[in-house]
């Protein structure tokens, strides 16, 4: 058993904080690190130094994921991939994503300092676009690695009009980041819980059993721009008022399901956007999730029907584009049991939970068995600058990861 040095988890937390400010953020006074932005490249540069110090060979894959490799003793053995994402939401916290990468580096660092090689290689991967905060698609780079990204998904333009093809990656090679089936034995991701359950039960860590299904849409609503002083109320086709009615209906329909279904409009833009002009058009996002894919689809269908009815009644042209459909993704039962066993070995009670948040792990499940460890975050707050993780909890998570790694080879007949 390789034990973590006392400061491993604390160092992972400190490194996330270090990457939470300039030059690793694209916004002043907060953290936004978009895929392929200057902040993203700066974070990769620093990360690559930390990977090298931990004894890894560092490379960039064709999807601009940073990868650190720690060789094993059996070159024929499939490898263990440990990862999470380096991008963030706008004005987000510094742990959502990077903490899983930093803990992966710490796990390898512990092995390296102990002079220990496992039968299999370990690669730590920092994925680039999990959040979809820059381009209108999410989990682009993990989908590339898992081999599930269709070529047409790369035809993307960001909010500033920059095409992915001109953003610093070769789109013709992007999908060659795909790993060969059978080459990855397991994918392990540690991540903050982003919910309040662990904290409410006084637990530092939990075992994830699966991830909720997600749907994401881009909605465009067209009405008629006009003079705010002269167009009487009955004559208006106000796109923003129509959007407001739709957003309230979205909330009502999801609430009325009285289940784990959640529906969110997180971004809206009205044009032309002036105090004295009736909004002629509105664009907004819609995100619908549930642990049960059929339930998610039923509620999403009810929402889209209600939106169509509102648009018809108000004389608005509605177009809805589905940009994202990820099925619910169970973690691998044998690996879940291995995480549980590592929890016990680390002196922790076993607490299993389902993730409502999306993770690269849900995409990686198409390539290999997956496992996730959740780490308590204060108040369950995430996607918010107030995100907070206690170093002691990261220490526990690191011990669990090392326990998992220690037993993985034996569980796969490789020890
Ligand atoms: C990622 O954080 C997501 O769940 O949208
Ligand atoms: Mn996130
Ligand atoms: Mn995340």
PDB file of N, CA and C in Angstrom, residues 5 31 72 97-98 107 109 121 140 181 234 244 262 265 278-279 305 330 332 336 348 372 399 409:
ATOM      1  N   UNK A   5       1.722  11.313   1.142  1.00  0.00           N
ATOM      2  CA  UNK A   5       2.421  12.175   2.085  1.00  0.00           C
ATOM      3  C   UNK A   5       1.394  13.128   2.674  1.00  0.00           C
ATOM      4  N   UNK A  31     -13.029  33.789 -11.886  1.00  0.00           N
ATOM      5  CA  UNK A  31     -12.464  32.717 -12.702  1.00  0.00           C
ATOM      6  C   UNK A  31     -13.384  32.335 -13.850  1.00  0.00           C
ATOM      7  N   UNK A  72       4.165   1.723 -16.587  1.00  0.00           N
ATOM      8  CA  UNK A  72       4.070   0.527 -15.755  1.00  0.00           C
ATOM      9  C   UNK A  72       5.139  -0.469 -16.162  1.00  0.00           C
ATOM     10  N   UNK A  97     -13.525  20.431 -11.516  1.00  0.00           N
ATOM     11  CA  UNK A  97     -12.655  19.967 -12.592  1.00  0.00           C
ATOM     12  C   UNK A  97     -11.208  19.852 -12.152  1.00  0.00           C
ATOM     13  N   UNK A  98     -10.517  20.995 -11.949  1.00  0.00           N
ATOM     14  CA  UNK A  98      -9.077  20.902 -11.660  1.00  0.00           C
ATOM     15  C   UNK A  98      -8.728  20.017 -10.460  1.00  0.00           C
ATOM     16  N   UNK A 107      -1.524  11.417  -6.800  1.00  0.00           N
ATOM     17  CA  UNK A 107      -1.489   9.953  -6.671  1.00  0.00           C
ATOM     18  C   UNK A 107      -0.239   9.405  -7.362  1.00  0.00           C
ATOM     19  N   UNK A 109       2.461  11.113  -8.024  1.00  0.00           N
ATOM     20  CA  UNK A 109       3.617  11.633  -7.280  1.00  0.00           C
ATOM     21  C   UNK A 109       3.953  10.720  -6.098  1.00  0.00           C
ATOM     22  N   UNK A 121       0.407   1.102 -16.858  1.00  0.00           N
ATOM     23  CA  UNK A 121       0.725   2.536 -16.862  1.00  0.00           C
ATOM     24  C   UNK A 121      -0.463   3.325 -16.306  1.00  0.00           C
ATOM     25  N   UNK A 140     -16.581  17.991 -25.279  1.00  0.00           N
ATOM     26  CA  UNK A 140     -16.016  17.783 -26.614  1.00  0.00           C
ATOM     27  C   UNK A 140     -14.783  16.904 -26.570  1.00  0.00           C
ATOM     28  N   UNK A 181     -10.204   0.872 -28.401  1.00  0.00           N
ATOM     29  CA  UNK A 181     -10.988   0.043 -27.473  1.00  0.00           C
ATOM     30  C   UNK A 181     -10.078  -1.022 -26.847  1.00  0.00           C
ATOM     31  N   UNK A 234     -51.466  45.525 -27.399  1.00  0.00           N
ATOM     32  CA  UNK A 234     -52.032  44.411 -28.191  1.00  0.00           C
ATOM     33  C   UNK A 234     -51.289  44.174 -29.506  1.00  0.00           C
ATOM     34  N   UNK A 244     -39.936  35.054 -21.196  1.00  0.00           N
ATOM     35  CA  UNK A 244     -40.200  35.064 -19.750  1.00  0.00           C
ATOM     36  C   UNK A 244     -41.323  34.078 -19.416  1.00  0.00           C
ATOM     37  N   UNK A 262     -34.631  18.083 -13.125  1.00  0.00           N
ATOM     38  CA  UNK A 262     -34.307  19.503 -12.968  1.00  0.00           C
ATOM     39  C   UNK A 262     -34.237  20.137 -14.352  1.00  0.00           C
ATOM     40  N   UNK A 265     -32.851  27.344 -17.237  1.00  0.00           N
ATOM     41  CA  UNK A 265     -32.468  28.310 -18.274  1.00  0.00           C
ATOM     42  C   UNK A 265     -31.357  29.146 -17.645  1.00  0.00           C
ATOM     43  N   UNK A 278     -38.649  47.337 -28.098  1.00  0.00           N
ATOM     44  CA  UNK A 278     -39.245  46.027 -27.776  1.00  0.00           C
ATOM     45  C   UNK A 278     -38.297  44.955 -28.331  1.00  0.00           C
ATOM     46  N   UNK A 279     -38.052  43.910 -27.520  1.00  0.00           N
ATOM     47  CA  UNK A 279     -37.091  42.886 -27.953  1.00  0.00           C
ATOM     48  C   UNK A 279     -37.599  42.170 -29.203  1.00  0.00           C
ATOM     49  N   UNK A 305     -43.471  21.301 -25.713  1.00  0.00           N
ATOM     50  CA  UNK A 305     -44.856  21.510 -26.169  1.00  0.00           C
ATOM     51  C   UNK A 305     -45.409  22.809 -25.596  1.00  0.00           C
ATOM     52  N   UNK A 330     -24.237   4.731 -15.661  1.00  0.00           N
ATOM     53  CA  UNK A 330     -23.861   4.059 -14.406  1.00  0.00           C
ATOM     54  C   UNK A 330     -22.352   3.850 -14.346  1.00  0.00           C
ATOM     55  N   UNK A 332     -19.116   1.541 -13.230  1.00  0.00           N
ATOM     56  CA  UNK A 332     -18.949   0.093 -13.323  1.00  0.00           C
ATOM     57  C   UNK A 332     -19.115  -0.550 -11.925  1.00  0.00           C
ATOM     58  N   UNK A 336     -17.067   0.303  -8.588  1.00  0.00           N
ATOM     59  CA  UNK A 336     -17.776   0.931  -7.460  1.00  0.00           C
ATOM     60  C   UNK A 336     -17.433   0.167  -6.177  1.00  0.00           C
ATOM     61  N   UNK A 348     -13.070   5.421   6.176  1.00  0.00           N
ATOM     62  CA  UNK A 348     -14.284   6.213   5.910  1.00  0.00           C
ATOM     63  C   UNK A 348     -15.514   5.313   5.833  1.00  0.00           C
ATOM     64  N   UNK A 372     -15.968   6.921  -9.851  1.00  0.00           N
ATOM     65  CA  UNK A 372     -15.837   8.307  -9.388  1.00  0.00           C
ATOM     66  C   UNK A 372     -15.845   8.379  -7.859  1.00  0.00           C
ATOM     67  N   UNK A 399      -6.171   9.419  -0.371  1.00  0.00           N
ATOM     68  CA  UNK A 399      -5.943   8.094   0.232  1.00  0.00           C
ATOM     69  C   UNK A 399      -6.866   7.062  -0.418  1.00  0.00           C
ATOM     70  N   UNK A 409      -5.001  -3.471 -10.014  1.00  0.00           N
ATOM     71  CA  UNK A 409      -4.263  -4.482 -10.777  1.00  0.00           C
ATOM     72  C   UNK A 409      -4.722  -5.879 -10.398  1.00  0.00           C
TER      73      UNK A 409
END
